[in-house]
PDB file of C-alpha atoms in Angstrom:
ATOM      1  CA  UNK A 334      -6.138 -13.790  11.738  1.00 90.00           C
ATOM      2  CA  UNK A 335      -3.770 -11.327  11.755  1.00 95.00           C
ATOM      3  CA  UNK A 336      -5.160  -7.339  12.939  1.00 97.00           C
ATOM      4  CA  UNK A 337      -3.382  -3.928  13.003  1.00 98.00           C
ATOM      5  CA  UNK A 338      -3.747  -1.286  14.651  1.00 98.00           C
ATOM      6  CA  UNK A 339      -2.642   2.169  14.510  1.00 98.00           C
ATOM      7  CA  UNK A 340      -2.215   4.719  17.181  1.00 98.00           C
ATOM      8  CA  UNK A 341      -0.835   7.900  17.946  1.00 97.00           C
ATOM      9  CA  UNK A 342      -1.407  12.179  18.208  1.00 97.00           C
ATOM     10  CA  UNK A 343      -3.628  13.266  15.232  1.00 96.00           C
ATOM     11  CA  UNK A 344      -2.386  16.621  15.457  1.00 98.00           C
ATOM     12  CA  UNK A 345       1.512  17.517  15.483  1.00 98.00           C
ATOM     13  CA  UNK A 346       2.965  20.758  14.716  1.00 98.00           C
ATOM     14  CA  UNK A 347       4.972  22.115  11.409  1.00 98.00           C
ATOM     15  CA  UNK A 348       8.314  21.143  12.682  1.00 97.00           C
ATOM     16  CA  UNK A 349       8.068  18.634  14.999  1.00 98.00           C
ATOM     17  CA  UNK A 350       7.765  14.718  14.759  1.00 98.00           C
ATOM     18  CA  UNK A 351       5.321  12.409  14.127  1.00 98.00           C
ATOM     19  CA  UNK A 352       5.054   9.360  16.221  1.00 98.00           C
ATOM     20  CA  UNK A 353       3.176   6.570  15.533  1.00 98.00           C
ATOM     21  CA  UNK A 354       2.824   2.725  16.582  1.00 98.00           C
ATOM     22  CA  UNK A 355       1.334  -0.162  14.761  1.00 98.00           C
ATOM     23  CA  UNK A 356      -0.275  -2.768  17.390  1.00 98.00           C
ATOM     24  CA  UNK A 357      -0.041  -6.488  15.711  1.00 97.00           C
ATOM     25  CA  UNK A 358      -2.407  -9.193  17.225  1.00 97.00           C
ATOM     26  CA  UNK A 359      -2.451 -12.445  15.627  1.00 96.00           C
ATOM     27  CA  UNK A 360       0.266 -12.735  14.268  1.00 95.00           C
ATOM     28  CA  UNK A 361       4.279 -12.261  15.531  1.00 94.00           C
ATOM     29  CA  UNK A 362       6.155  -9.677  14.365  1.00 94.00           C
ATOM     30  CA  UNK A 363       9.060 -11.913  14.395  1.00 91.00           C
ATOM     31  CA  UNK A 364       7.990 -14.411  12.146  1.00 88.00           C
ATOM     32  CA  UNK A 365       9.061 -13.158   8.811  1.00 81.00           C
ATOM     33  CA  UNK A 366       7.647 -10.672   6.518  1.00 92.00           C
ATOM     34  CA  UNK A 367       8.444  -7.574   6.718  1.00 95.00           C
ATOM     35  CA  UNK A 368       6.438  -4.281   8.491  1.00 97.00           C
ATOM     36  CA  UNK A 369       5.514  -1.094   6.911  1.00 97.00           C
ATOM     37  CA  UNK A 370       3.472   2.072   6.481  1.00 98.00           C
ATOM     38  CA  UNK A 371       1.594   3.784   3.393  1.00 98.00           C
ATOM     39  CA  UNK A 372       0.147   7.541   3.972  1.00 98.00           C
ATOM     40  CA  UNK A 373      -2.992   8.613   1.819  1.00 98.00           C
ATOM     41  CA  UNK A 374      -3.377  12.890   1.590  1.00 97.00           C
ATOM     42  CA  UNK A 375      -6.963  13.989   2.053  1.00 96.00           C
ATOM     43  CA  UNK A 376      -8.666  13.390  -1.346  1.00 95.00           C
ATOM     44  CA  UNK A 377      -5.324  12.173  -2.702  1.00 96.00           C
ATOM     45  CA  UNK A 378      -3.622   9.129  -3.657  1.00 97.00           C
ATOM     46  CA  UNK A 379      -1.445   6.288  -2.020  1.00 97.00           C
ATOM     47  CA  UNK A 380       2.095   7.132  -1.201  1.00 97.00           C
ATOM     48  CA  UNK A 381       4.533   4.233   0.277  1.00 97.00           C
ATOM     49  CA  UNK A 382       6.404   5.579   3.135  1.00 98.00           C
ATOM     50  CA  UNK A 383       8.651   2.066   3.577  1.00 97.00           C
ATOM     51  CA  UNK A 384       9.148  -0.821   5.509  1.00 96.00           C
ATOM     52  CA  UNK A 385      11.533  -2.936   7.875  1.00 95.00           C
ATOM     53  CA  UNK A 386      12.244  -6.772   8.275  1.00 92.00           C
ATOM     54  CA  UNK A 387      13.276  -8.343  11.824  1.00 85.00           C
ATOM     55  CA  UNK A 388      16.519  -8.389  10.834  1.00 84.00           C
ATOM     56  CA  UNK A 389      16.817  -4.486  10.588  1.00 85.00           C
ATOM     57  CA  UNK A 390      16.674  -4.297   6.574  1.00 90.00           C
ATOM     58  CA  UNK A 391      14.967  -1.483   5.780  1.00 94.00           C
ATOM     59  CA  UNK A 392      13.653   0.338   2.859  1.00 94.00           C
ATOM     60  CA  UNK A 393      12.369   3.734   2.156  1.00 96.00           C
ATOM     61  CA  UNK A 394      10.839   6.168   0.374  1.00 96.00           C
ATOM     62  CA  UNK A 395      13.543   8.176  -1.532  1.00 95.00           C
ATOM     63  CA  UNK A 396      11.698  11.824  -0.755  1.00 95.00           C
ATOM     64  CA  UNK A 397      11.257  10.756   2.999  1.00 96.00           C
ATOM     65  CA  UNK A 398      14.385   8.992   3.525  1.00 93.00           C
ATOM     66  CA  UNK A 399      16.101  11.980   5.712  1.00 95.00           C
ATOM     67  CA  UNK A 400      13.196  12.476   7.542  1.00 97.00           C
ATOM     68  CA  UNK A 401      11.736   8.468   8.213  1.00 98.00           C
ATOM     69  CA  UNK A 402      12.302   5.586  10.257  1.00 97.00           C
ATOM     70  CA  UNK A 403      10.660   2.720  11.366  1.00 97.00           C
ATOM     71  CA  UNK A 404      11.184   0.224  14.240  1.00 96.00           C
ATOM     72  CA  UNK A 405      10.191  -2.704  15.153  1.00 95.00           C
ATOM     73  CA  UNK A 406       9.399  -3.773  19.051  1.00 95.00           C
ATOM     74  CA  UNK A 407       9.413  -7.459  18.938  1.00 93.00           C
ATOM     75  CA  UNK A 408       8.631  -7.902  22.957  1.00 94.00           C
ATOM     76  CA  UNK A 409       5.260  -5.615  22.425  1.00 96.00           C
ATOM     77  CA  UNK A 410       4.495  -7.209  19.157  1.00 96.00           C
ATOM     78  CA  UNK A 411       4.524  -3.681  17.630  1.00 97.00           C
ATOM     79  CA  UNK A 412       6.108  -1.571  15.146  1.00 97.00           C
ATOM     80  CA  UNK A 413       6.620   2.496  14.753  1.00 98.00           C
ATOM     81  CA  UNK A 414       6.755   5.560  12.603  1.00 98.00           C
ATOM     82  CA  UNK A 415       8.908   8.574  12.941  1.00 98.00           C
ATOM     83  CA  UNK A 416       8.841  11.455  10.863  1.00 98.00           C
ATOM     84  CA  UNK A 417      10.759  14.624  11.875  1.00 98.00           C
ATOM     85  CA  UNK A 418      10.453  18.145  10.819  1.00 98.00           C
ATOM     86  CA  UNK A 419       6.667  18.156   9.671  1.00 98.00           C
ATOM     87  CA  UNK A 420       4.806  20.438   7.102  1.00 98.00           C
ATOM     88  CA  UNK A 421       1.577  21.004   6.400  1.00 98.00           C
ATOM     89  CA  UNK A 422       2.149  18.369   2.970  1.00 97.00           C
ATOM     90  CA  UNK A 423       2.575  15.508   5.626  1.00 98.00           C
ATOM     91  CA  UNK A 424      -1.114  15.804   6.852  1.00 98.00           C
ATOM     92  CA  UNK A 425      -2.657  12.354   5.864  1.00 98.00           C
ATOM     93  CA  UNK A 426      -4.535   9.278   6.822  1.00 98.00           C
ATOM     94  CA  UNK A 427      -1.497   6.719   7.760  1.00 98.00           C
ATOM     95  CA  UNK A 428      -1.794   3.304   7.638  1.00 98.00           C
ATOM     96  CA  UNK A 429       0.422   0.137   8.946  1.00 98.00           C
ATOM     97  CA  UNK A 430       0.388  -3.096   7.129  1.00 98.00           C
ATOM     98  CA  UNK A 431       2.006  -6.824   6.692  1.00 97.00           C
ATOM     99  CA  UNK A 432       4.253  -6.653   3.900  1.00 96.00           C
ATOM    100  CA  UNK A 433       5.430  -9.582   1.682  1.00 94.00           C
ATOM    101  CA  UNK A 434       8.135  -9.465  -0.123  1.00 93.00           C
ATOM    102  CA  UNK A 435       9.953 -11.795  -1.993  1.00 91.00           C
ATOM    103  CA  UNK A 436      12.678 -12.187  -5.204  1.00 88.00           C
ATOM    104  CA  UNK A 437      12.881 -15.264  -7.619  1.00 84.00           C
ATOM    105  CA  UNK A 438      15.078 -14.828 -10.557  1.00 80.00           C
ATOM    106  CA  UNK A 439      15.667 -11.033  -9.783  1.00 81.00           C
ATOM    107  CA  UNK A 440      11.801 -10.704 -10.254  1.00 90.00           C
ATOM    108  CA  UNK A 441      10.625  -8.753  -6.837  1.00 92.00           C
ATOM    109  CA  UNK A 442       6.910  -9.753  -5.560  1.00 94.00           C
ATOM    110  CA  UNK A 443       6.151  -6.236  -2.925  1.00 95.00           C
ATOM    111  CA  UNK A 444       2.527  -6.204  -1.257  1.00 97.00           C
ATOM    112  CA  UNK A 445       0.508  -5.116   1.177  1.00 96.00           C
ATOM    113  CA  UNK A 446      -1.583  -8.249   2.243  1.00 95.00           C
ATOM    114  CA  UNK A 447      -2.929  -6.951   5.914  1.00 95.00           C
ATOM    115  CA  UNK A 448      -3.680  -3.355   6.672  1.00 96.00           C
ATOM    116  CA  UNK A 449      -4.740  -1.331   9.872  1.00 97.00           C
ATOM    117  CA  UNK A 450      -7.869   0.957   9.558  1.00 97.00           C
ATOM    118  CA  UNK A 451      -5.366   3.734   9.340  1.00 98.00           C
ATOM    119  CA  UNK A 452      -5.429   7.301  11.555  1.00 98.00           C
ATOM    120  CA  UNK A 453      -5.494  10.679   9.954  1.00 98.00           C
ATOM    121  CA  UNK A 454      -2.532  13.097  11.321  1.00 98.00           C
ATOM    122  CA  UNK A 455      -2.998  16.905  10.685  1.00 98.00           C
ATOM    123  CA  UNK A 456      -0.004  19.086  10.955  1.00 98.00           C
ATOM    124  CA  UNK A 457      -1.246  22.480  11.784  1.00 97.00           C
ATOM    125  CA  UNK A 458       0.041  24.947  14.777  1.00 96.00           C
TER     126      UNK A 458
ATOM    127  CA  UNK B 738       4.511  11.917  -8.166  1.00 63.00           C
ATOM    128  CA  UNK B 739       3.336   8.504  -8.846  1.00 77.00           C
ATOM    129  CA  UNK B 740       5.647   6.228 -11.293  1.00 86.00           C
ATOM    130  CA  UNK B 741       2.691   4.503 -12.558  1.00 97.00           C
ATOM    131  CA  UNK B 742       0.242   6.042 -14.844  1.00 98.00           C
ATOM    132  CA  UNK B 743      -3.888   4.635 -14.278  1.00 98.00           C
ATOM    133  CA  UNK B 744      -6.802   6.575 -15.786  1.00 98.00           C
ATOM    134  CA  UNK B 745      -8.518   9.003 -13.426  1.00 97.00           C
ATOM    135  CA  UNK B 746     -12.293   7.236 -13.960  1.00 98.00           C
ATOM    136  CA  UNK B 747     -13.890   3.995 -16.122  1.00 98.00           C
ATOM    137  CA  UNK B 748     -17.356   3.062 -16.154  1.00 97.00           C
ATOM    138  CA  UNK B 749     -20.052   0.702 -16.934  1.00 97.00           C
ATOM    139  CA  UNK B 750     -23.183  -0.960 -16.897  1.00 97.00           C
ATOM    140  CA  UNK B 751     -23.734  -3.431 -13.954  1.00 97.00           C
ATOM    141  CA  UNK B 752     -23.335  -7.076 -15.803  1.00 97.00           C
ATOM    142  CA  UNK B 753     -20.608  -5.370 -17.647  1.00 98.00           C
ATOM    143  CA  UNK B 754     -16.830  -5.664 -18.029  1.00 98.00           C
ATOM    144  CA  UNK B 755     -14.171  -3.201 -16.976  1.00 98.00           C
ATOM    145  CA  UNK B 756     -10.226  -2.811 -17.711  1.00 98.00           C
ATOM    146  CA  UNK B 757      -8.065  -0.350 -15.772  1.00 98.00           C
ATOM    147  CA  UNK B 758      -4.534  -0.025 -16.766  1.00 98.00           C
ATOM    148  CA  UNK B 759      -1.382   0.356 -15.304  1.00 98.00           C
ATOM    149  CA  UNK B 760       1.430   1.561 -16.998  1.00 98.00           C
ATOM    150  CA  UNK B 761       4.976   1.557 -15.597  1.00 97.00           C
ATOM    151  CA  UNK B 762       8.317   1.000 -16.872  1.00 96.00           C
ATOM    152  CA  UNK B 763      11.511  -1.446 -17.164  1.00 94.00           C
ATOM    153  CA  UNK B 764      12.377  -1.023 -13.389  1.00 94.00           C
ATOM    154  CA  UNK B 765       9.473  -1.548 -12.285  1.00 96.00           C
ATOM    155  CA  UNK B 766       6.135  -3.590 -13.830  1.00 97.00           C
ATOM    156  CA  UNK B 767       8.940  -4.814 -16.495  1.00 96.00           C
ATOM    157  CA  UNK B 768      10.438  -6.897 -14.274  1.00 95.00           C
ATOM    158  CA  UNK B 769       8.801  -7.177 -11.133  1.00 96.00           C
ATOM    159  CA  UNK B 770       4.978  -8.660  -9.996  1.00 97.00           C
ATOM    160  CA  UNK B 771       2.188  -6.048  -9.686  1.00 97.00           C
ATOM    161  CA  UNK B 772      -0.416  -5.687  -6.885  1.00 98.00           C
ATOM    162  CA  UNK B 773      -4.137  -4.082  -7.536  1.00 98.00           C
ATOM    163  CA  UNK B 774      -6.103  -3.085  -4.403  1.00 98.00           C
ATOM    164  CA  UNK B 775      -9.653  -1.881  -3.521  1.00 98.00           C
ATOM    165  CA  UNK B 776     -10.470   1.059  -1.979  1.00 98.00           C
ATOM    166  CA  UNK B 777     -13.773   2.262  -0.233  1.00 98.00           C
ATOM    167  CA  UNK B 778     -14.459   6.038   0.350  1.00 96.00           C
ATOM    168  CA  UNK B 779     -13.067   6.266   4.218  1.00 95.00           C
ATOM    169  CA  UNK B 780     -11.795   2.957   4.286  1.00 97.00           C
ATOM    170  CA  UNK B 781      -8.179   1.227   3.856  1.00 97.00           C
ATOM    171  CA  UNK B 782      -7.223  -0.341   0.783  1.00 98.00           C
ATOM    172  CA  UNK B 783      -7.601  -4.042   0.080  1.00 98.00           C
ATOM    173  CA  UNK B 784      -5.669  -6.431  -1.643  1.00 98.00           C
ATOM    174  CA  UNK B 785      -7.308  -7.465  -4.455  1.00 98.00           C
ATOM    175  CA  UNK B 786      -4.643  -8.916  -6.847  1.00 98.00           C
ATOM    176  CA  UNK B 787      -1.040 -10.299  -5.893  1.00 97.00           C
ATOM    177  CA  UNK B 788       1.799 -11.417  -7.748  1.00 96.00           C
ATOM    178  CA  UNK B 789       0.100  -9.689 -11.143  1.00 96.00           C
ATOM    179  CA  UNK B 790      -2.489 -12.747 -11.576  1.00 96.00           C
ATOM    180  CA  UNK B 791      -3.431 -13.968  -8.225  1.00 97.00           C
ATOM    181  CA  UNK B 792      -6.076 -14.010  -6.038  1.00 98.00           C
ATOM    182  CA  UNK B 793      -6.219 -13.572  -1.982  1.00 97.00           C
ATOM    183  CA  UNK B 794      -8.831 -16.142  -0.541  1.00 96.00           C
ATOM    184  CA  UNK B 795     -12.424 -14.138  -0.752  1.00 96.00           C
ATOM    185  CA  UNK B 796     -11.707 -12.133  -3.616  1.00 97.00           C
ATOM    186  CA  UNK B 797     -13.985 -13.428  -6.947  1.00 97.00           C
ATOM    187  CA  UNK B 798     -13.070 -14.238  -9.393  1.00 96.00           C
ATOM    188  CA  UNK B 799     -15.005 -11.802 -10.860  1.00 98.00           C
ATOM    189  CA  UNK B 800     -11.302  -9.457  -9.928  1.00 98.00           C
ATOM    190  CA  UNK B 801      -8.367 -10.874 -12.203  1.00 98.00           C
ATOM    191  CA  UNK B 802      -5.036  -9.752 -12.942  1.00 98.00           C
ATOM    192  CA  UNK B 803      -2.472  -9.855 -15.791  1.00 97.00           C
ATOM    193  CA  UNK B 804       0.476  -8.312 -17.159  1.00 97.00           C
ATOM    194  CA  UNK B 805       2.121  -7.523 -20.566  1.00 96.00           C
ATOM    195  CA  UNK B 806       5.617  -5.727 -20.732  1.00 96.00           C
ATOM    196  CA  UNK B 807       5.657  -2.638 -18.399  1.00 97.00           C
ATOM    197  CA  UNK B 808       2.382  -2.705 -18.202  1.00 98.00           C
ATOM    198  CA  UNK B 809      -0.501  -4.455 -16.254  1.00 98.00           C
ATOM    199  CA  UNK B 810      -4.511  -4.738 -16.307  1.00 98.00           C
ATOM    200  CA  UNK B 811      -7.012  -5.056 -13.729  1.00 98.00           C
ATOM    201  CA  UNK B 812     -10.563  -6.761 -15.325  1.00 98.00           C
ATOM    202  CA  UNK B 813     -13.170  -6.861 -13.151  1.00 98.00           C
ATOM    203  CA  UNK B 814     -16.237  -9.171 -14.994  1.00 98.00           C
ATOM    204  CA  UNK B 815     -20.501  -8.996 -13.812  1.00 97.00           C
ATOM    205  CA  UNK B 816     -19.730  -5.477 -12.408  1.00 98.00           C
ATOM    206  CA  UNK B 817     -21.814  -4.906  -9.874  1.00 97.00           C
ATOM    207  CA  UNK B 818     -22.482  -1.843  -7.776  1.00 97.00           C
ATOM    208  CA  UNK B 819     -20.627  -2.817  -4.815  1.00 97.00           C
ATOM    209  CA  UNK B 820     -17.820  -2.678  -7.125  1.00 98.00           C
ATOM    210  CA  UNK B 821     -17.856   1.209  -6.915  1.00 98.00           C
ATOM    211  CA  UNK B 822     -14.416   2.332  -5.572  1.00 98.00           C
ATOM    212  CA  UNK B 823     -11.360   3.497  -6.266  1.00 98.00           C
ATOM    213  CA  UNK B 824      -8.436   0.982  -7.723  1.00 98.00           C
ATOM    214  CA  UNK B 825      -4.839   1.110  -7.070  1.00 98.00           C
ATOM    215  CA  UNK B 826      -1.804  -0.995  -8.796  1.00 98.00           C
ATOM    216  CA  UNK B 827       1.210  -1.121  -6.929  1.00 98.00           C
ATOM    217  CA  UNK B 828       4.647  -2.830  -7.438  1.00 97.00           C
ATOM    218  CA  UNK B 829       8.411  -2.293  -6.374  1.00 96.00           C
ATOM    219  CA  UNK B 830      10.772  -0.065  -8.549  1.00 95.00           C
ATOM    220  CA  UNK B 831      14.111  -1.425  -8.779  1.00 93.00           C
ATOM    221  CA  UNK B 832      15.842   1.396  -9.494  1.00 91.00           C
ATOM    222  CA  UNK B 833      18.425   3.451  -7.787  1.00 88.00           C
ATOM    223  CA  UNK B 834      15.806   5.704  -5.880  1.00 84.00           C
ATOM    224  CA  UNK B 835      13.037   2.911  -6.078  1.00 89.00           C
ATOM    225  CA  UNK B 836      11.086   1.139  -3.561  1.00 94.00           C
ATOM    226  CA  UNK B 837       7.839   0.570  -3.518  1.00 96.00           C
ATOM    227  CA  UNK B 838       5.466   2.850  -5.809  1.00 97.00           C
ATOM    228  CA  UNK B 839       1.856   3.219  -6.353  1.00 98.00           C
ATOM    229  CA  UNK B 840      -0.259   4.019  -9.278  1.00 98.00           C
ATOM    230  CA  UNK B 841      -2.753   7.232  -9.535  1.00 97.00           C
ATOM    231  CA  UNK B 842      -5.531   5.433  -8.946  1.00 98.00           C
ATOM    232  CA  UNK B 843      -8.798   4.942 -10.751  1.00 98.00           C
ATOM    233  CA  UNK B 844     -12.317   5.411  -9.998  1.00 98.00           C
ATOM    234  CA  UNK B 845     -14.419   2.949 -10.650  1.00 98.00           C
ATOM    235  CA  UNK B 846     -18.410   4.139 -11.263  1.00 98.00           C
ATOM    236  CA  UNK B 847     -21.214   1.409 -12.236  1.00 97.00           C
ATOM    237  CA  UNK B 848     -24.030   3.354 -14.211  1.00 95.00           C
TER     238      UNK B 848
END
């Protein structure tokens, strides 16, 4: 059964970058599907940040997309988070997940089917 | 800003039947499969519903999904009051700028 697990600083300052790594156990990273992250604002709603497949495709958010990127370290079975330049609107409980995705007949199927607990991050000097 | 529209709250009766909505567009629900997931108070969300009709093993079949032009419907049948959470559709937006996108989410409340 496949497990994730998130880790990294809870607290990063306006301006600089948040890190943070996904654990997989399980399952290997490098047998399809692809990786991703969603962020959740306190008493807000779900916000996809995007996602990467082995192969290096990658897809993101359109508001985060000069600030993200994710990676994918096949040898420690992990993958990673890295948002630069941080604000206060960037504090949030991040999760990783498993991601399907698929396309039959131009018809995409996108979903989350495996998610880690998630970790809150507060940006705050 | 979410691209799908949900309402904020439903309720009912435990035994009873609820509906939450999920209303998108052409580039997105209109042509693509939808996702609904379950969400706890301080907990991640679940996967409830996949490809806009099916079931994950251990979900009831109390939970079922379907899908009419751009938009889709969550029922959920015999509410009970572990069924108290909030809801979230979710589905990819093939537009220019797309990816995926979320709904606003709905609160579910049993009486």
């Amino acid at each position: 059964q496949v497990q994730l697990q998130e880790s990294g600083p809870g607290l990063v300052k306006p301006s600089e970058t948040l890190s943070l790594t996904c654990s997989v156990s399980g399952f290997s990273i490098r047998i399809g599907y692809y990786w991703g992250w969603i962020r959740q604002p306190p008493g807000g709603g779900l916000e996809w940040i995007g996602s990467m497949f082995r192969s290096g495709s990658t897809h993101y958010n359109p508001s985060l997309k000069s600030r993200v990127s994710i990676s994918l370290d096949t040898s420690k079975n992990q993958f990673s988070l890295q948002l630069k330049s941080v604000t206060a609107a960037d504090t949030a409980v991040y999760y990783c997940a498993r991601v399907v995705m698929s396309a039959a007949a131009s018809e995409v199927s996108y979903y989350f089917d495996n998610g880690g607990q998630g970790t809150l991050v507060t940006v705050s000097s | 800003q979410s691209v799908l529209t949900q309402p904020p709250s439903v309720s009912a009766a435990p035994g009873q039947k609820v509906t939450i909505s999920c209303s998108g567009s052409s580039s997105n629900i209109g042509n693509n499969d939808v996702s609904w997931y379950q969400q706890f108070p301080g907990t991640a969300p679940k996967l409830l519903i996949y490809d806009s009709n099916k079931r994950p093993s251990g979900i009831p079949d109390r939970f079922s999904g379907s899908k009419s032009g751009t938009s889709a419907t969550l029922a959920i049948t015999g509410l009970q009051t572990g069924d108290e959470a909030d809801y979230y559709c979710g589905t990819w937006d093939s537009s220019l700028n797309g990816g995926g996108v979320f709904g606003t989410g709905t609160k579910v409340t049993v009486l």
